[in-house]
Each structure stands twice: as C-alpha cells, then as structure tokens.
mmCIF file of C-alpha atoms and ligand atoms in Angstrom:
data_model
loop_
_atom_site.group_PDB
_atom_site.id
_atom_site.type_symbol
_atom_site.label_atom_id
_atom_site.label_comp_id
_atom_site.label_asym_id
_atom_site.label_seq_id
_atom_site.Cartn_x
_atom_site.Cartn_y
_atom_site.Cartn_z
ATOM 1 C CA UNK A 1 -118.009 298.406 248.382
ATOM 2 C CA UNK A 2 -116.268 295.018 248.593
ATOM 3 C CA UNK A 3 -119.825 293.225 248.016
ATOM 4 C CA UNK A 4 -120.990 290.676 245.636
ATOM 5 C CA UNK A 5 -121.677 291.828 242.381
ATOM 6 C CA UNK A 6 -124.186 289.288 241.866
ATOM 7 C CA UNK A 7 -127.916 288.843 241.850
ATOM 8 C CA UNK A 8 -129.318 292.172 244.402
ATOM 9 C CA UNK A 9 -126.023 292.970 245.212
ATOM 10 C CA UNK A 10 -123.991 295.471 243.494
ATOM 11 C CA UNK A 11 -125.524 294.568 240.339
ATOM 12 C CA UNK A 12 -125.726 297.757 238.460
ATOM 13 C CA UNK A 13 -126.922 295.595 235.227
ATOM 14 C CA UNK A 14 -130.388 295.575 237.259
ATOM 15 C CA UNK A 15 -132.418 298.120 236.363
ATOM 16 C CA UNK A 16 -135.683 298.887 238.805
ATOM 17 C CA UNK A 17 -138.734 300.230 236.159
ATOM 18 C CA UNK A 18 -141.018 303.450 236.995
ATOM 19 C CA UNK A 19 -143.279 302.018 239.559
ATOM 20 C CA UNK A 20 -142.188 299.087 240.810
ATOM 21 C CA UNK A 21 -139.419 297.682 243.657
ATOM 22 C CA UNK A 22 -136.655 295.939 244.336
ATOM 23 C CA UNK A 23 -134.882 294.910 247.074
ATOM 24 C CA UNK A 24 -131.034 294.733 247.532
ATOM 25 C CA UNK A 25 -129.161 293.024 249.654
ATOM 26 C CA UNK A 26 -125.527 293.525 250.265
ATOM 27 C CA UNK A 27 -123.686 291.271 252.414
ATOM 28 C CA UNK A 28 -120.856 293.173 254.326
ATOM 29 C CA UNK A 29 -117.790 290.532 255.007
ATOM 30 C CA UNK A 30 -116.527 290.349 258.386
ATOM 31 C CA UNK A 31 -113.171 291.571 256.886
ATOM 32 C CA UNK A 32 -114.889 294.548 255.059
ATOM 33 C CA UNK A 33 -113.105 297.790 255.501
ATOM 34 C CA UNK A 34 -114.254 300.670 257.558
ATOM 35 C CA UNK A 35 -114.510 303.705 255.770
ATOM 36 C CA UNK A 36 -116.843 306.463 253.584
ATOM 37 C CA UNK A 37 -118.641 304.687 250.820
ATOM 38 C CA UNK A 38 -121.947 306.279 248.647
ATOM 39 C CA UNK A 39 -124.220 304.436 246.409
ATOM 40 C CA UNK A 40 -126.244 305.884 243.273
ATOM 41 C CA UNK A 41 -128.105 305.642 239.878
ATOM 42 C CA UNK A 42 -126.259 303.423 237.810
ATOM 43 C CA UNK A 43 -128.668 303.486 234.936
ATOM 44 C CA UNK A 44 -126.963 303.571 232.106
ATOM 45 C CA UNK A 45 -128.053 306.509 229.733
ATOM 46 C CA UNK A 46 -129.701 308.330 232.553
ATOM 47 C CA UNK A 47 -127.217 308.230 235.549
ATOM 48 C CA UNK A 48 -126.121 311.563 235.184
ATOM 49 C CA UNK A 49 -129.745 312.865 235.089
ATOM 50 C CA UNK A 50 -130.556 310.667 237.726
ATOM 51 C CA UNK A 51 -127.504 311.948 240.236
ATOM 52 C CA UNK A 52 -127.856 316.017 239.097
ATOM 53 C CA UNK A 53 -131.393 315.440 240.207
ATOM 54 C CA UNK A 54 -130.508 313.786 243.274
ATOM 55 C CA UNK A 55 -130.429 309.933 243.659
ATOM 56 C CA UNK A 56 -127.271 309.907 245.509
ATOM 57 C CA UNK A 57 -126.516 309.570 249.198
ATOM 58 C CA UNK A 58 -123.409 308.161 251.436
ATOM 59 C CA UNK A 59 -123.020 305.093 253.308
ATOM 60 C CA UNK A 60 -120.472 304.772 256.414
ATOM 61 C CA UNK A 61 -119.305 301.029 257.216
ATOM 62 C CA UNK A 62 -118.524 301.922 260.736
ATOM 63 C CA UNK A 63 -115.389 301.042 263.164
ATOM 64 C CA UNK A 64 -112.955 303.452 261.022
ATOM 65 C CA UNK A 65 -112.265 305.407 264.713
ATOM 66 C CA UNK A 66 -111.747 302.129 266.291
ATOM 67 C CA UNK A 67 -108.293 301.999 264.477
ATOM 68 C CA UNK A 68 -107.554 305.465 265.942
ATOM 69 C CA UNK A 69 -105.521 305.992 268.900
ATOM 70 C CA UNK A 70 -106.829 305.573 272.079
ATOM 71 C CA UNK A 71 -107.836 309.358 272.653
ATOM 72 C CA UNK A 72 -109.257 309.317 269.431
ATOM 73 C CA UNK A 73 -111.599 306.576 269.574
ATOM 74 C CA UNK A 74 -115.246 306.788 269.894
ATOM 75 C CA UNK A 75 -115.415 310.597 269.016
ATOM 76 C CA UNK A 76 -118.432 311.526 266.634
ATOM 77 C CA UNK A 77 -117.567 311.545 263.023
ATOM 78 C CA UNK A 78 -118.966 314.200 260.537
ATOM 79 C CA UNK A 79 -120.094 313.166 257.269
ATOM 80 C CA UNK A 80 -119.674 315.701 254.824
ATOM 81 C CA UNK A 81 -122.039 315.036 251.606
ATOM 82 C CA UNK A 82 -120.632 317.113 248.572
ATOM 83 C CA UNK A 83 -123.942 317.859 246.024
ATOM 84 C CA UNK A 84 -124.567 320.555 243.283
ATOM 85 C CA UNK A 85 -127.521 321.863 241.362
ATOM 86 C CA UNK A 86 -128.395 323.994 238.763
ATOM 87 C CA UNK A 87 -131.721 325.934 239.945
ATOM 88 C CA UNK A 88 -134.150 327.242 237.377
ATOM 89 C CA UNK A 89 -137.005 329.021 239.247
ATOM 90 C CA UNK A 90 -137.870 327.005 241.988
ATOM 91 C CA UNK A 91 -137.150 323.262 239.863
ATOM 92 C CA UNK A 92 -133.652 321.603 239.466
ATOM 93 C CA UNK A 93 -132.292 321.955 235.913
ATOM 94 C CA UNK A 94 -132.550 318.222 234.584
ATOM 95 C CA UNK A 95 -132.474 318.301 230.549
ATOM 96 C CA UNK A 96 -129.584 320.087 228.611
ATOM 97 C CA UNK A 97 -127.218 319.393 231.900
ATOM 98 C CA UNK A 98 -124.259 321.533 230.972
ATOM 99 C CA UNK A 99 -121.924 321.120 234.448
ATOM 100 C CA UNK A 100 -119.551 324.315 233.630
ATOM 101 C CA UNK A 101 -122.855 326.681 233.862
ATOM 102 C CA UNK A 102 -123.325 328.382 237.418
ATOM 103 C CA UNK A 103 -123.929 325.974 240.376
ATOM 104 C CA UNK A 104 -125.519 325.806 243.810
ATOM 105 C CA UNK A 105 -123.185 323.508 245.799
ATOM 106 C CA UNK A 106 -124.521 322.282 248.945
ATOM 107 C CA UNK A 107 -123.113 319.878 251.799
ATOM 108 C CA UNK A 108 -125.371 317.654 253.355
ATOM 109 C CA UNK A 109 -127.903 319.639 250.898
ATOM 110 C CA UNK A 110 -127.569 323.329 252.909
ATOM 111 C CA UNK A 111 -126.156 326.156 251.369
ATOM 112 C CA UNK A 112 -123.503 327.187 253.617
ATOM 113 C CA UNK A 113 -124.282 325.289 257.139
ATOM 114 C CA UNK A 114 -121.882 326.264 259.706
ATOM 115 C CA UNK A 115 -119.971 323.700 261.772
ATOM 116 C CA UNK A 116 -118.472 324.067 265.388
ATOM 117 C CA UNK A 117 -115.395 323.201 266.815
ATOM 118 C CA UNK A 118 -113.653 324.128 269.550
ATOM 119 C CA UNK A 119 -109.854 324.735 269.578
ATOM 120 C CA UNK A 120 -107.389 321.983 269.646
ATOM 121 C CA UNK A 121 -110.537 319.284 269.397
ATOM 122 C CA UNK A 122 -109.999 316.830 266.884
ATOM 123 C CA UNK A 123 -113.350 315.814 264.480
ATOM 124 C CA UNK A 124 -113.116 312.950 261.893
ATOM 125 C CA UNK A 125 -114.933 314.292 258.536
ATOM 126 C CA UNK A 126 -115.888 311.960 255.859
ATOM 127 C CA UNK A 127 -115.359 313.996 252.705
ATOM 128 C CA UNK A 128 -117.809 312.745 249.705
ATOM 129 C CA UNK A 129 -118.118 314.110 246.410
ATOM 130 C CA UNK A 130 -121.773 312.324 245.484
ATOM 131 C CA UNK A 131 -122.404 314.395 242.804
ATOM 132 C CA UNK A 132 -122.715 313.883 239.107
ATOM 133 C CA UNK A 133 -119.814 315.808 237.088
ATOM 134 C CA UNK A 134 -118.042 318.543 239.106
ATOM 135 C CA UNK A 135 -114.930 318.275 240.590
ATOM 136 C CA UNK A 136 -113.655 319.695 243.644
ATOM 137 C CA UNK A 137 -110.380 321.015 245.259
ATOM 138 C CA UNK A 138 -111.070 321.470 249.237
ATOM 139 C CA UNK A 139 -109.498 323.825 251.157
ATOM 140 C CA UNK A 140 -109.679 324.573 254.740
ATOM 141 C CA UNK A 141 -107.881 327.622 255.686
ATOM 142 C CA UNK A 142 -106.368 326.268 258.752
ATOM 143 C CA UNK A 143 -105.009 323.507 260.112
ATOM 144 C CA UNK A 144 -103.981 320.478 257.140
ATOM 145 C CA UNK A 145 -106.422 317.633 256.446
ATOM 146 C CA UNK A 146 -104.901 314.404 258.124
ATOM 147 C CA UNK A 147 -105.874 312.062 255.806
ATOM 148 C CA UNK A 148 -106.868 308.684 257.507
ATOM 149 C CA UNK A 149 -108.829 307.357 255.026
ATOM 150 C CA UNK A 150 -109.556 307.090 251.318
ATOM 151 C CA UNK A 151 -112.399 305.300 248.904
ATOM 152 C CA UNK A 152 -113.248 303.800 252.428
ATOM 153 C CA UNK A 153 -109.943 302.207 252.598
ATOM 154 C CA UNK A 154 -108.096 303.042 255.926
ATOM 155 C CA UNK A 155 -104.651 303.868 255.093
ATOM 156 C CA UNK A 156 -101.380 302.145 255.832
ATOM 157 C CA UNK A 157 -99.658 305.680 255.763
ATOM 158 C CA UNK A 158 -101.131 308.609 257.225
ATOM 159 C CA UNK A 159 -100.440 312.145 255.625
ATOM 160 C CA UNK A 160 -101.497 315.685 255.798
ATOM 161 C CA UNK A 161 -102.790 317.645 252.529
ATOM 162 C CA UNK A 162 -103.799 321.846 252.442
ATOM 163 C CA UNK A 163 -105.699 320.736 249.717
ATOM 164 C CA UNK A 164 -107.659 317.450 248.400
ATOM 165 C CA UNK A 165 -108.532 316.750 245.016
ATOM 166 C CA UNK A 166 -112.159 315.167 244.780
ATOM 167 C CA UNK A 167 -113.586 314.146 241.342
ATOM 168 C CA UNK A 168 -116.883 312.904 241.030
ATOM 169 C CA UNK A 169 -117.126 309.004 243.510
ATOM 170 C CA UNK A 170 -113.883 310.225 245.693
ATOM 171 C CA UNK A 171 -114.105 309.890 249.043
ATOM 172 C CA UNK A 172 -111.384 310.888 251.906
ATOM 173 C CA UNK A 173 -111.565 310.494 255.876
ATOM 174 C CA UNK A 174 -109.621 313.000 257.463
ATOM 175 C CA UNK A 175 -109.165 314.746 260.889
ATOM 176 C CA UNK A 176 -109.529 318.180 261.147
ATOM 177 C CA UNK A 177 -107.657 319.943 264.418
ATOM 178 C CA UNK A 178 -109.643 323.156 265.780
ATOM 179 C CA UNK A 179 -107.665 326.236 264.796
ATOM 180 C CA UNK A 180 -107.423 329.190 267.017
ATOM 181 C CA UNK A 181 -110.805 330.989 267.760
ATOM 182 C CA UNK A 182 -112.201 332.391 264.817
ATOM 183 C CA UNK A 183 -114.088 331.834 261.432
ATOM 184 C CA UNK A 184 -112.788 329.649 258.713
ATOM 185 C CA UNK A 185 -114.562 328.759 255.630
ATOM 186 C CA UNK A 186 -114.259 325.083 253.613
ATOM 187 C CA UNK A 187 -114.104 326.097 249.798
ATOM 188 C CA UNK A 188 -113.356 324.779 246.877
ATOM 189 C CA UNK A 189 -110.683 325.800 244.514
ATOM 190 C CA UNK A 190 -111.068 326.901 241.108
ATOM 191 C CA UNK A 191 -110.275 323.846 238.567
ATOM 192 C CA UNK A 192 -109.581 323.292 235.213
ATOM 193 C CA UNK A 193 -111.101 319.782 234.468
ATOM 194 C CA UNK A 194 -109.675 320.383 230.763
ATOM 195 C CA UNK A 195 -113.244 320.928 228.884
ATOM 196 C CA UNK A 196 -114.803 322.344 232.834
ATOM 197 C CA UNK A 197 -113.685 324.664 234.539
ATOM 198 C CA UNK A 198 -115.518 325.301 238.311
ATOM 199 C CA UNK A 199 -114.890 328.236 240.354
ATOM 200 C CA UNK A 200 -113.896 328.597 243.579
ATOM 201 C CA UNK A 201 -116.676 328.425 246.047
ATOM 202 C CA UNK A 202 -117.195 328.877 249.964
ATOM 203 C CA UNK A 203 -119.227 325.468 250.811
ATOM 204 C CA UNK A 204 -119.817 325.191 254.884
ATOM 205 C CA UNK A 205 -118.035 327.623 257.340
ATOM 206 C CA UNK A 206 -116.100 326.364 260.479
ATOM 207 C CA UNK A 207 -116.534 327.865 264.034
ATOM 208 C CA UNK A 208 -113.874 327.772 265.747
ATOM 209 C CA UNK A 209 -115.136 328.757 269.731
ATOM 210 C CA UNK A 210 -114.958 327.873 273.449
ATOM 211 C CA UNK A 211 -112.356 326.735 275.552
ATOM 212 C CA UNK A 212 -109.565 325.119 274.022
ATOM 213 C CA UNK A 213 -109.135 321.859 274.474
ATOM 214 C CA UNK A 214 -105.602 319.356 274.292
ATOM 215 C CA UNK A 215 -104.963 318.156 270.818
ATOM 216 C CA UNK A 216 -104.187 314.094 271.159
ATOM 217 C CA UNK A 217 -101.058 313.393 269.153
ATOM 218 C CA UNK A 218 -102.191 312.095 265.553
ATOM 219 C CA UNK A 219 -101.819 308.480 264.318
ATOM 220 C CA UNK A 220 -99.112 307.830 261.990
ATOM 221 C CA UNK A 221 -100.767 304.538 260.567
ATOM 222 C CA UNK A 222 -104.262 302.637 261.143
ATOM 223 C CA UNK A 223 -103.689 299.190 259.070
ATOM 224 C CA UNK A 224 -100.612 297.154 257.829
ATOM 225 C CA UNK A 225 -99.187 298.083 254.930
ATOM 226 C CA UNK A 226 -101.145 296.675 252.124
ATOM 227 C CA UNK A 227 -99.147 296.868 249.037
ATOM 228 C CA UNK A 228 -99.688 294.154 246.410
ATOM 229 C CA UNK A 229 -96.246 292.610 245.400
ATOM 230 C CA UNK A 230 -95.043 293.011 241.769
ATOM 231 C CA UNK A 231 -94.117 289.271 241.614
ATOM 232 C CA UNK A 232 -97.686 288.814 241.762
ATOM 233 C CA UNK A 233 -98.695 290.040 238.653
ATOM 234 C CA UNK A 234 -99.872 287.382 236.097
ATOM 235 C CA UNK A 235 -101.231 289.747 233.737
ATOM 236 C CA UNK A 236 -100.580 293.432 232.118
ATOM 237 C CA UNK A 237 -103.261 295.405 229.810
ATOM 238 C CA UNK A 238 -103.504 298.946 228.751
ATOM 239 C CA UNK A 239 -106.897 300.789 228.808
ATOM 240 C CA UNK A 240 -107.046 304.064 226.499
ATOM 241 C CA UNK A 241 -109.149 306.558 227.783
ATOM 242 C CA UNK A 242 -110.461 308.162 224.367
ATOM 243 C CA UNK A 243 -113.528 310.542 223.170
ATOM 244 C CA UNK A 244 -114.799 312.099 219.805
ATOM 245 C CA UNK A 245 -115.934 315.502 220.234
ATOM 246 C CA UNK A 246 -117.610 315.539 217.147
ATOM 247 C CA UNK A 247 -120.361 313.212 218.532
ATOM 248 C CA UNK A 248 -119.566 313.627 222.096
ATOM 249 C CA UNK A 249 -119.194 310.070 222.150
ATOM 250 C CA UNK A 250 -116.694 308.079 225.068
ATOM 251 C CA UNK A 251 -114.510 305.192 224.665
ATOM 252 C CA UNK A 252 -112.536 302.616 226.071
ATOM 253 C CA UNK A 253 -109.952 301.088 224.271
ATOM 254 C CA UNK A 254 -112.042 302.396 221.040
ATOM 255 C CA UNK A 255 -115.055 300.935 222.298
ATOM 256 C CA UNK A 256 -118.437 302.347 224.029
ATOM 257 C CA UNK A 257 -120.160 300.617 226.745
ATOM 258 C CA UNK A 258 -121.987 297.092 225.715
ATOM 259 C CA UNK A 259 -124.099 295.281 228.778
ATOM 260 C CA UNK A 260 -123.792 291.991 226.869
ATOM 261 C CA UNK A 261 -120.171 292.139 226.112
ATOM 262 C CA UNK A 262 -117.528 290.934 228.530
ATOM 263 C CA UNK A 263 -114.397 293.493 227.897
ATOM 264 C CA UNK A 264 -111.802 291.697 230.650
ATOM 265 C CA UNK A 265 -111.848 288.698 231.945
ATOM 266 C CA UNK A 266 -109.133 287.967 235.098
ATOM 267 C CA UNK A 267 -109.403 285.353 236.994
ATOM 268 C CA UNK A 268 -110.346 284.670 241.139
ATOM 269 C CA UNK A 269 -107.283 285.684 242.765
ATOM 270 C CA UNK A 270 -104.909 286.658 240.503
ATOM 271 C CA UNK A 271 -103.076 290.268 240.391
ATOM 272 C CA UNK A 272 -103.258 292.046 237.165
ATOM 273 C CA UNK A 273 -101.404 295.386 236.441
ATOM 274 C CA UNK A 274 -103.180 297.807 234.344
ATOM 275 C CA UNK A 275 -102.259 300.844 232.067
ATOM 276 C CA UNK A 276 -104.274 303.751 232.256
ATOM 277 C CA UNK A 277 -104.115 306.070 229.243
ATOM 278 C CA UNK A 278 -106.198 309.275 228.600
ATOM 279 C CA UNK A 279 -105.489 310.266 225.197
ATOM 280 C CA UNK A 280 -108.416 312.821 225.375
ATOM 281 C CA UNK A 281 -107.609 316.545 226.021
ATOM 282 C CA UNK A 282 -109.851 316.469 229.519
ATOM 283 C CA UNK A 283 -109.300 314.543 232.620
ATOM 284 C CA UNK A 284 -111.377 311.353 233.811
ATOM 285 C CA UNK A 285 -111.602 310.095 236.947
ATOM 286 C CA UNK A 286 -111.179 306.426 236.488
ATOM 287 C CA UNK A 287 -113.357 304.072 238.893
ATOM 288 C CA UNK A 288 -113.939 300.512 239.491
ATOM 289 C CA UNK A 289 -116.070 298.494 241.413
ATOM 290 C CA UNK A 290 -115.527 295.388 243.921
ATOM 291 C CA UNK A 291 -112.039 295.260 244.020
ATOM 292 C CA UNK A 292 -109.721 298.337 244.895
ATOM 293 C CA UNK A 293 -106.358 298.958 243.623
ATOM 294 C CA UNK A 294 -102.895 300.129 244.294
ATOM 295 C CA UNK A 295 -101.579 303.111 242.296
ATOM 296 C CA UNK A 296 -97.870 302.485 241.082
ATOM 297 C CA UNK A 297 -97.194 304.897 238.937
ATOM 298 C CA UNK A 298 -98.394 308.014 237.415
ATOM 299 C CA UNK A 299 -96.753 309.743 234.617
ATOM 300 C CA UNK A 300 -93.698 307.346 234.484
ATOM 301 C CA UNK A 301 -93.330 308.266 238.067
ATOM 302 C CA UNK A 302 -93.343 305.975 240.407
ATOM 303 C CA UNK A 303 -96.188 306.643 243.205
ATOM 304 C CA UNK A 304 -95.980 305.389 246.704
ATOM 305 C CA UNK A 305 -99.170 304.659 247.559
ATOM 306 C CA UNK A 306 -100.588 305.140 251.588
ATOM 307 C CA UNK A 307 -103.510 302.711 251.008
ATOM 308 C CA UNK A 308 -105.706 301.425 248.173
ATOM 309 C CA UNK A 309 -108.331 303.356 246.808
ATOM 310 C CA UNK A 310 -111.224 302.922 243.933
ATOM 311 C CA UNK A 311 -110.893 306.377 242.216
ATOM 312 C CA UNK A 312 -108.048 308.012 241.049
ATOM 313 C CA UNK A 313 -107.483 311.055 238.288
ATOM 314 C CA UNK A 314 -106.379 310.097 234.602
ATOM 315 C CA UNK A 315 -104.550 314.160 233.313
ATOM 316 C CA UNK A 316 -104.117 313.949 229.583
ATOM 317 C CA UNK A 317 -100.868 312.013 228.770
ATOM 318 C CA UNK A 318 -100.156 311.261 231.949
ATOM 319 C CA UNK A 319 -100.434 306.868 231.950
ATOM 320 C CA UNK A 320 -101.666 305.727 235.382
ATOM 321 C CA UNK A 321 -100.511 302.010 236.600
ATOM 322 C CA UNK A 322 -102.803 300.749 238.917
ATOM 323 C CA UNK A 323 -101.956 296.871 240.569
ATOM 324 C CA UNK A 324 -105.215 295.134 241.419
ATOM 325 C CA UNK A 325 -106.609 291.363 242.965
ATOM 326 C CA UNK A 326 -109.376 290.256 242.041
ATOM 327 C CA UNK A 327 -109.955 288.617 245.470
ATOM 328 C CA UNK A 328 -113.408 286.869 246.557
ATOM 329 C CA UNK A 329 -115.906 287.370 244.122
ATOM 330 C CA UNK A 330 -116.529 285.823 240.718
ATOM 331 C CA UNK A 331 -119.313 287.628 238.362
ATOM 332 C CA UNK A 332 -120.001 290.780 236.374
ATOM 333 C CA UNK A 333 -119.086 294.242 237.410
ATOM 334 C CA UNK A 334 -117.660 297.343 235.822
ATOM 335 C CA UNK A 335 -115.243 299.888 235.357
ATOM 336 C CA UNK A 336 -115.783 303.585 234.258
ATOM 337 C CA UNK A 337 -115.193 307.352 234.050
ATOM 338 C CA UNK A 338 -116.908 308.567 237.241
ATOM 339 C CA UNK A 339 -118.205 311.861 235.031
ATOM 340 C CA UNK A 340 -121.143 310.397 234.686
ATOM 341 C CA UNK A 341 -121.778 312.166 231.793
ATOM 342 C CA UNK A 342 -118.857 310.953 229.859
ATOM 343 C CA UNK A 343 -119.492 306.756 231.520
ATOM 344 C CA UNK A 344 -123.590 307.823 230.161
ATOM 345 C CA UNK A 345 -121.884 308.564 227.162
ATOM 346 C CA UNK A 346 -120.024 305.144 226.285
ATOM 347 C CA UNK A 347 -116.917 305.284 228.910
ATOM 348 C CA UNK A 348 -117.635 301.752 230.792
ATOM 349 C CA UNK A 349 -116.171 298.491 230.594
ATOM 350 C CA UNK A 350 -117.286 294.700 231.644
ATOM 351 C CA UNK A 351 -115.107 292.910 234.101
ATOM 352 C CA UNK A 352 -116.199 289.008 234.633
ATOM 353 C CA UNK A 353 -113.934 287.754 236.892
ATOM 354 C CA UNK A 354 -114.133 283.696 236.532
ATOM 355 C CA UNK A 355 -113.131 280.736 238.527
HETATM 356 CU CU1 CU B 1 -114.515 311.172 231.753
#
C-alpha cells in the first residue's frame, strides 16, 4: 500500500516474537488509491513457511466502484482470495515445501465454491493471488475479464483479457458480465514458471441463472492518465535478477538480502528508471513496496502501460524498464522476488529513500 514504511507501518524489518504483540498502524492518505491490496509474513527466512501455512489475507481500500459509471456504482464487489496447500493427512505440509508437488487450491479457502450470477449482470471481482509460490493463469470460459484495476491501482485505460497472468502478490479488479444460462468454471491454466510447472485446475464454478438482466455499457477509463514523463528521470540503474542452483541461493545484482545494508538510495521525489534483468533460467515476479511503477518496456519493446502497478513478471532475457517516483515517504523499504521462496532465499533489496 502507499503507507509509511516507518515505525508500525509497513515496516517489514519488524519482526513480532512467538508470544508476544504488536500493533500496526497504517495511515491511509486521503489521496490513497482504491483498489485490491493483501498483507502477509514478511519474515525473512520463514515467509514462505509462514504464507504456505497460511498467514496471508486481502485488504480492499474501498471507493474503487465509485469511479464506475453511474449504473455501475454501488454494486457488491466479490473478493476472490487465491490460496494453495499441500495436505498430508489431515495437517498442511510445512517443512520440505516443494511448490511443483500436487496442490489443493482454494478461493476464499473452499475447494470449489460456486458463485451466482445472473445473465447480463455485471459483478466486480477482486482477483488475489495471496499465496506463497504458485502462479496462476485465470480463465473464465465466457465472457473477457474487463480489467479495471491492477496492484490496487485503478487504471487510466480499461481493457479486456481471456486470460490473466497472476504470480505470487498480483492483484487485478475486473468485471465479469453474466454469460448465457449455464455452468462455467474459473480455472487456471497450466504454466511453465521455468523450474515449476502447475497444472491446470478448476478453482470456483460460475452459475449463470435467472432472468436476464441489461448489461450497462462498460467504462472505458476510471482515472487520468498517469504516466510518469521521461524528462523526469534523474537517475537509471540496472538490477540483475540472478540464482546459483548449486546452493539454491538468490541474488540481486550478485548480492543476497542484508537488513543492515542500504542497496539504493533515491531521493524524495525524484523519478528513477530501472532495468530489470533475469539472467536466471526461471521467471520472477519482481515486487516493490510504497511506491508503484510504470512499465515502459519489456523485451526492448516498448509497453504502453493502462495504469501503474507493484508486480510485474521478469521471463529469462527478457529486460523489464519500469519508471518509478519516489513520492511522499522517506525511510526503509524493500524490493523483491514475490516467490517467496526465492526473496527467503536472498532475492531482496534495501531502498532508503532520503530527503
Ligand atoms: Cu524468483
């Protein structure tokens, strides 16, 4: 979230021990945008164990249908919680996590729950995957996905997907339109992660039933266009994405995670364009906190961007520029592979943004 990284806010250097409590406190800003958000384990080490046993759950900032069209405001919005676990008898699997063995995947933690809608009515679904590792490739087979949102970011450009990618933190807002009267199931695809690979799986069926109702034409946009401006930039850096599989260690720019090191320093304000390399043979989901970004290019290509989002997909060999501004908050915070196996394994950086 666009919080504070400071003191209780989203301070994930704080660490709460076995037995005791602590009390955040995040201060949403008036100008705070509506949208799907999630919050977690951050412990370093142990956030992976700490998610695939279930310390995960989603937060809505709320007023995202308020930027809908008129006959679209003030419907009910559907949050759809994306989980998975590894059973063994009647205990979740929590040492030796290996997250290309067979998994339960469960939304809103039911196997399989069923969801009405009747035909031609529109529902706003906040898509979440707030699991630990897996990846997932939605499907809905009917109508497109209008995407309205994404990383809790309302976007400038509205579009329509048959299928969304969601690594591990990604979050999209979309409208679903009631198809025809029938049965339709939400599943995920099978994907190659590039060491993973996950197959596809029914999740939650849709029920489509009852009288059909008229479908309100769909927004085209719900903010101005946000783009950051490329005269802006007062800084470039490259961040290499790297692992050795030898010791199943994780790196960036050669380095693993240090609490008490300060990797990148920008300052209040300022716009800083960054290079994202993966020069590892698997794909991580690149993620940082406070401040979200624009993505400009990806594989030499440029990228026009419908909004800003927090997450986005590093393939191997394929550099990701992202534009950022550090805007409003000075202190610590981080930046990471959201696998949180690979970030437990060395893939975070430090960000102190100064005066
Ligand atoms: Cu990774």
């Amino acid at each position: 979230m666009r919080v504070s990284p400071a003191d209780n806010g989203d301070n994930i250097f704080l660490s709460v021990d076995a037995g005791e409590q602590f009390a955040y406190s995040l201060e949403i800003p008036e100008n705070h945008p509506p949208g799907t958000f999630w919050y977690h384990s951050h412990a370093h080490g142990l956030s992976e164990e700490q998610v695939f046993r279930g310390l995960s759950g989603m937060i809505i900032v709320q007023g995202l249908t308020e930027l809908l069209p008129a006959d679209l405001r003030g419907i009910d919005d559907i949050a759809i919680g994306l989980k998975d676990a590894q059973v063994v008898g009647d205990a979740i699997e929590s040492e030796n996590i290996d997250s290309n063995a067979p998994t339960l995947r469960v939304v809103n933690s039911a196997h399989l729950p069923v969801q009405e809608i009747a035909p031609g009515e529109v529902q706003p679904w906040r898509l979440a995957n707030i699991g630990a590792d897996i990846w997932y490739d939605l499907e809905l087979g009917a109508e497109p996905f209008v995407v309205v949102g994404e990383d809790g970011n309302p976007v400038w450009d509205v579009w329509e997907a048959q299928h969304l990618l969601l690594p591990p933190g990604k979050r999209f807002d979309v409208l679903v339109t009631g198809p025809p009267a029938g049965e339709y199931v939400l599943e995920t695809g099978r994907y190659l992660q590039g060491d993973d690979t996950y197959p596809r799986t029914e999740l939650m069926t849709l029920v489509s039933t009852g009288a059909e109702v008229a479908t309100p034409a769909m927004p085209t946009s719900l903010v101005p266009v946000g783009a950051i401006p490329p005269g802006e930039v007062v800084e470039r850096r490259v961040m290499v994405f790297s692992d050795d599989e030898s010791t199943n260690t994780f790196f960036i720019n050669d380095r693993e995670f240090d609490p008490d090191r300060v990797d990148v320093r920008p300052r209040l304000g300022t716009v800083e364009e960054w290079t994202l390399r993966n020069s590892s043979d698997e794909q991580h989901p690149f993620h940082i906190h406070v401040n979200d970004f624009q993505v400009v290019s990806v594989g030499g290509e440029p990228y026009e961007a419908r909004g800003l989002q927090d997450t986005v997909p590093l393939l191997p060999g394929d550099d990701v520029v992202i534009r950022t501004r550090f805007a409003d908050f000075t202190g610590r915070f981080v930046f990471h592979c959201h696998i949180l196996n690979h970030e437990d394994a060395g893939m975070m950086a430090v960000v102190e943004v100064v005066e």
